[in-house]
Coordinates of C-alpha atoms and ligand atoms in Angstrom, one line a residue:
X1 CA 6.3 11.2 -42.0
X2 CA 8.8 8.4 -42.5
X3 CA 11.6 9.3 -44.9
X4 CA 11.0 6.4 -47.2
X5 CA 7.3 7.3 -47.6
X6 CA 8.3 10.8 -48.3
X7 CA 10.6 9.7 -51.0
X8 CA 7.8 7.7 -52.6
X9 CA 5.5 10.6 -52.3
X10 CA 8.1 12.8 -54.1
X11 CA 8.5 10.3 -56.9
X12 CA 4.8 10.1 -57.4
X13 CA 4.4 13.9 -57.3
X14 CA 7.2 14.3 -59.9
X15 CA 6.0 11.7 -62.4
X16 CA 3.4 11.3 -65.0
X17 CA 4.4 7.7 -65.9
X18 CA 3.8 5.5 -62.9
X19 CA 3.0 1.8 -63.2
X20 CA 1.7 -0.3 -60.3
X21 CA 2.3 -4.0 -60.1
X22 CA 0.6 -5.8 -57.2
X23 CA -0.6 -9.0 -55.7
X24 CA -2.8 -10.5 -53.0
X25 CA -1.4 -8.3 -50.2
X26 CA -3.1 -5.3 -51.9
X27 CA -6.5 -6.8 -50.9
X28 CA -5.8 -8.2 -47.4
X29 CA -6.8 -4.8 -45.9
X30 CA -10.1 -5.4 -47.7
X31 CA -10.5 -8.6 -45.8
X32 CA -9.4 -11.0 -48.5
X33 CA -6.7 -13.4 -47.2
X34 CA -3.5 -13.8 -49.3
X35 CA -1.6 -17.0 -49.7
X36 CA 1.6 -16.6 -47.7
X37 CA 0.9 -14.3 -44.6
X38 CA 0.5 -15.9 -41.2
X39 CA -3.3 -15.8 -41.6
X40 CA -3.0 -16.5 -45.3
X41 CA -4.5 -19.5 -47.0
X42 CA -1.4 -21.5 -46.7
X43 CA -1.6 -21.4 -42.9
X44 CA -5.3 -22.4 -42.7
X45 CA -6.6 -25.9 -42.2
X46 CA -7.3 -27.2 -45.7
X47 CA -6.9 -30.6 -47.2
X48 CA -4.6 -29.5 -50.0
X49 CA -2.4 -26.4 -50.4
X50 CA -4.2 -23.6 -52.4
X51 CA -1.8 -24.1 -55.4
X52 CA -2.9 -27.7 -55.7
X53 CA -6.6 -26.9 -55.5
X54 CA -6.2 -24.0 -57.9
X55 CA -4.5 -26.1 -60.6
X56 CA -6.0 -27.2 -63.9
X57 CA -5.5 -30.9 -63.1
X58 CA -7.3 -30.6 -59.8
X59 CA -10.2 -28.7 -61.2
X60 CA -10.7 -31.4 -63.8
X61 CA -10.3 -34.3 -61.4
X62 CA -12.3 -32.9 -58.4
X63 CA -14.5 -29.9 -59.3
X64 CA -16.6 -30.4 -56.2
X65 CA -13.6 -29.9 -53.9
X66 CA -12.4 -27.0 -56.1
X67 CA -15.8 -25.2 -55.7
X68 CA -15.8 -25.9 -52.0
X69 CA -12.6 -23.9 -51.8
X70 CA -13.8 -21.3 -54.3
X71 CA -17.0 -20.6 -52.4
X72 CA -15.3 -20.6 -49.0
X73 CA -12.1 -18.8 -49.8
X74 CA -12.1 -16.9 -53.1
X75 CA -15.5 -15.3 -52.8
X76 CA -15.4 -12.8 -50.1
X77 CA -18.8 -11.1 -50.0
X78 CA -18.8 -7.4 -49.1
X79 CA -15.1 -6.9 -49.7
X80 CA -14.6 -3.2 -50.6
X81 CA -11.6 -1.5 -52.2
X82 CA -9.2 -0.1 -49.5
X83 CA -7.0 3.0 -49.5
X84 CA -4.4 1.4 -51.8
X85 CA -7.0 0.6 -54.5
X86 CA -8.6 4.0 -54.1
X87 CA -5.4 6.0 -54.3
X88 CA -4.3 4.1 -57.4
X89 CA -7.5 4.9 -59.2
X90 CA -7.2 8.5 -58.2
X91 CA -3.6 8.6 -59.6
X92 CA -4.9 7.2 -62.9
X93 CA -7.6 9.9 -63.0
X94 CA -4.9 12.6 -62.3
X95 CA -3.1 11.3 -65.4
X96 CA -0.1 10.1 -63.4
X97 CA -0.6 6.3 -63.3
X98 CA -0.6 4.5 -66.6
X99 CA -1.6 1.0 -65.6
X100 CA -2.3 -1.4 -62.8
X101 CA -0.8 -4.8 -63.4
X102 CA -2.3 -7.2 -60.9
X103 CA -2.1 -10.9 -60.0
X104 CA -5.4 -10.5 -58.1
X105 CA -8.6 -12.1 -59.3
X106 CA -11.0 -10.1 -57.1
X107 CA -11.9 -7.1 -59.3
X108 CA -11.3 -4.6 -56.5
X109 CA -9.1 -2.3 -58.6
X110 CA -12.0 -1.8 -61.0
X111 CA -14.4 -1.5 -58.1
X112 CA -12.2 1.4 -57.0
X113 CA -12.6 3.0 -60.4
X114 CA -9.3 2.0 -62.1
X115 CA -9.8 1.6 -65.9
X116 CA -6.5 0.3 -67.2
X117 CA -6.2 -2.9 -65.2
X118 CA -4.2 -5.8 -66.6
X119 CA -5.4 -8.9 -64.8
X120 CA -2.6 -11.4 -65.2
X121 CA -4.5 -14.2 -63.6
X122 CA -8.0 -13.3 -64.8
X123 CA -11.0 -12.6 -62.6
X124 CA -13.6 -14.5 -60.5
X125 CA -16.1 -11.9 -61.8
X126 CA -16.2 -13.7 -65.1
X127 CA -17.2 -17.3 -65.9
X128 CA -17.8 -19.6 -68.8
X129 CA -18.7 -23.2 -69.7
X130 CA -15.7 -25.5 -70.1
X131 CA -17.6 -27.5 -72.8
X132 CA -19.4 -24.9 -75.1
X133 CA -17.5 -21.8 -73.9
X134 CA -20.8 -19.9 -73.4
X135 CA -20.4 -17.1 -70.8
X136 CA -22.1 -17.8 -67.5
X137 CA -23.1 -15.2 -64.9
X138 CA -20.3 -15.0 -62.4
X139 CA -22.6 -13.9 -59.6
X140 CA -24.4 -17.3 -60.0
X141 CA -21.2 -19.2 -60.1
X142 CA -19.9 -17.5 -57.0
X143 CA -23.0 -18.1 -55.0
X144 CA -24.3 -21.5 -56.1
X145 CA -24.3 -24.8 -54.2
X146 CA -21.8 -27.3 -55.5
X147 CA -20.6 -27.2 -59.1
X148 CA -22.3 -24.8 -61.5
X149 CA -23.5 -26.3 -64.8
X150 CA -24.1 -24.7 -68.1
X151 CA -27.9 -24.3 -68.8
X152 CA -27.1 -24.8 -72.6
X153 CA -25.1 -27.9 -72.7
X154 CA -24.7 -29.2 -69.1
X155 CA -20.9 -28.6 -69.1
X156 CA -19.1 -27.6 -66.0
X157 CA -18.7 -23.9 -65.5
X158 CA -15.4 -22.4 -64.5
X159 CA -14.2 -19.0 -63.4
X160 CA -12.2 -17.0 -66.0
X161 CA -9.0 -17.3 -63.9
X162 CA -5.6 -18.7 -64.9
X163 CA -5.3 -21.9 -62.9
X164 CA -1.8 -23.2 -62.0
X165 CA -0.4 -25.2 -65.0
X166 CA -2.2 -22.9 -67.4
X167 CA -0.6 -20.2 -69.6
X168 CA -1.1 -16.6 -69.0
X169 CA -3.0 -14.6 -71.6
X170 CA -0.2 -13.5 -74.0
X171 CA -1.9 -10.3 -74.9
X172 CA -2.3 -9.2 -71.3
X173 CA 1.3 -10.4 -70.5
X174 CA 2.8 -8.4 -73.5
X175 CA 0.9 -5.3 -72.5
X176 CA 2.1 -5.6 -68.9
X177 CA 5.7 -6.0 -70.2
X178 CA 5.3 -2.8 -72.3
X179 CA 4.0 -0.7 -69.4
X180 CA 6.6 -2.0 -67.0
X181 CA 9.4 -1.5 -69.4
X182 CA 8.3 2.0 -70.2
X183 CA 7.6 3.1 -66.7
X184 CA 9.4 5.9 -65.0
X185 CA 8.3 4.9 -61.5
X186 CA 7.4 1.3 -60.8
X187 CA 5.6 0.6 -57.6
X188 CA 5.4 -3.1 -56.7
X189 CA 3.2 -3.9 -53.7
X190 CA 1.5 -6.7 -51.7
X191 CA 3.2 -9.5 -53.5
X192 CA 5.7 -12.1 -52.3
X193 CA 7.1 -12.2 -55.9
X194 CA 7.2 -15.9 -55.7
X195 CA 4.7 -16.9 -58.4
X196 CA 6.1 -17.1 -61.9
X197 CA 5.9 -16.0 -64.7
X198 CA 4.2 -13.0 -63.1
X199 CA 7.0 -12.2 -60.6
X200 CA 9.5 -12.1 -63.5
X201 CA 7.8 -9.1 -64.9
X202 CA 9.8 -6.9 -62.6
X203 CA 12.9 -7.7 -64.6
X204 CA 11.6 -5.7 -67.5
X205 CA 11.8 -2.5 -65.6
X206 CA 14.6 -0.3 -66.8
X207 CA 14.3 2.8 -64.6
X208 CA 15.8 3.8 -61.3
X209 CA 12.7 4.4 -59.3
X210 CA 11.6 0.9 -58.3
X211 CA 9.6 1.0 -55.0
X212 CA 8.7 -2.2 -53.2
X213 CA 5.9 -2.0 -50.6
X214 CA 5.4 -5.3 -48.9
X215 CA 5.0 -6.4 -45.3
X216 CA 7.6 -9.1 -45.6
X217 CA 10.9 -9.5 -47.4
X218 CA 10.8 -10.4 -51.1
X219 CA 13.5 -11.9 -53.3
X220 CA 13.6 -8.6 -55.1
X221 CA 14.3 -6.3 -52.1
X222 CA 18.0 -6.0 -53.0
X223 CA 17.2 -4.8 -56.5
X224 CA 14.8 -2.1 -55.4
X225 CA 15.7 1.6 -55.1
X226 CA 13.2 1.9 -52.2
X227 CA 11.9 -0.8 -49.9
X228 CA 9.0 -0.1 -47.5
X229 CA 7.9 -2.9 -45.2
X230 CA 4.6 -1.6 -44.1
X231 CA 0.9 -2.0 -44.9
X232 CA 0.2 -0.9 -48.4
X233 CA -3.1 0.8 -47.5
X234 CA -1.3 2.9 -44.9
X235 CA 1.5 3.8 -47.3
X236 CA -0.9 4.8 -50.0
X237 CA -2.9 7.0 -47.7
X238 CA 0.2 9.1 -47.3
X239 CA 1.4 9.5 -50.8
Ligands
LIG301 P1 1.2 -14.0 -51.8 O1 2.2 -15.0 -52.2 O2 0.2 -14.5 -50.8 O3 1.9 -12.8 -51.1 C1 1.3 -11.7 -50.6 C2 2.3 -10.8 -50.0 O4 1.7 -9.6 -49.6 C3 3.1 -11.3 -48.8 O5 4.5 -11.2 -49.1 C4 2.6 -10.5 -47.6 O6 3.7 -10.2 -46.8 C5 2.2 -9.2 -48.3 N1 1.1 -8.5 -47.6 C6 0.0 -9.0 -47.1 N2 -0.8 -8.0 -46.6 C7 -0.1 -6.8 -46.9 C8 -0.4 -5.5 -46.7 N3 -1.5 -5.1 -46.1 N4 0.5 -4.6 -47.2 C9 1.6 -4.9 -47.8 N5 1.9 -6.2 -48.0 C10 1.1 -7.1 -47.6 O7 0.4 -13.4 -53.0 P2 1.0 -13.0 -54.5 O8 0.0 -12.1 -55.1 O9 2.4 -12.6 -54.4 O10 0.9 -14.4 -55.1 C11 0.4 -14.6 -56.3 C12 -1.0 -15.4 -56.3 C13 -1.9 -15.2 -55.1 C14 -1.7 -14.9 -57.4 O11 -1.9 -16.0 -58.3 C15 -3.1 -14.4 -56.9 O12 -4.1 -14.8 -57.9 C16 -3.3 -15.2 -55.7 N6 -4.3 -14.6 -54.7 C17 -5.1 -13.6 -55.1 C18 -6.0 -13.1 -54.2 C19 -6.9 -11.9 -54.6 O13 -7.3 -11.8 -55.7 N7 -7.2 -11.0 -53.6 C20 -6.1 -13.6 -52.9 C21 -5.3 -14.7 -52.6 C22 -4.4 -15.2 -53.5

């Protein structure tokens, strides 16, 4: 086994206070494309970059185009948790992992069995009406034709995700800060650490066991105590 993976395994074995902070790269091995990899959404043919389509202004101006993207790219039917999701949920059950803080909106950590998941950017598995705020079945929103409408008031339905230009839920953010600040081991994985304010959360970590597991370099590599540039599912299957 690689020395770095062995170090991570030792940290995990020796700690009862681990926090995981992750992003889209955690789900690529489940078949959900991220934004910035070569086969990520930035490098696919699309009329606008994902961050434009996934913005509040764009949603308001062109919900048809938003939902075209949503149905084609955000909803990946049949995606299942991979070895990273599954090992993280196991570590929680073993009483070693305190929380998963995620930028993902796919619900795969919960599907793997994780209970304490802080979804910084919400989830496409929840939906509500933009006009009357009534909840709407996410399954229907994710599989309808065109723009879903509220049966009560006719308003446009939206996913319960944080669009660009919108604020993060302060309660979720504060909890994430608390877990990260108090963690003994912080494992950060599958994130380019380029989307703020989420990426800035790493600055709250005060310990000396910061592990970064990401295929490509990140701006935080030089601050980490351990950097592993490998597939996160493969790493988690060994720790
Ligand atoms: P990103 O900017 O696309 O970065 C992903 C990172 O993961 C890249 O640096 C890749 O090198 C790395 N990566 C890809 N596959 C693997 C792998 N198997 N193992 C290890 N590393 C890998 O995504 P971020 O999460 O950093 O950006 C934040 C955005 C992306 C958030 O707002 C998310 O909501 C949004 N997003 C979420 C999903 C999802 O829910 N699955 C999918 C696409 C985008």
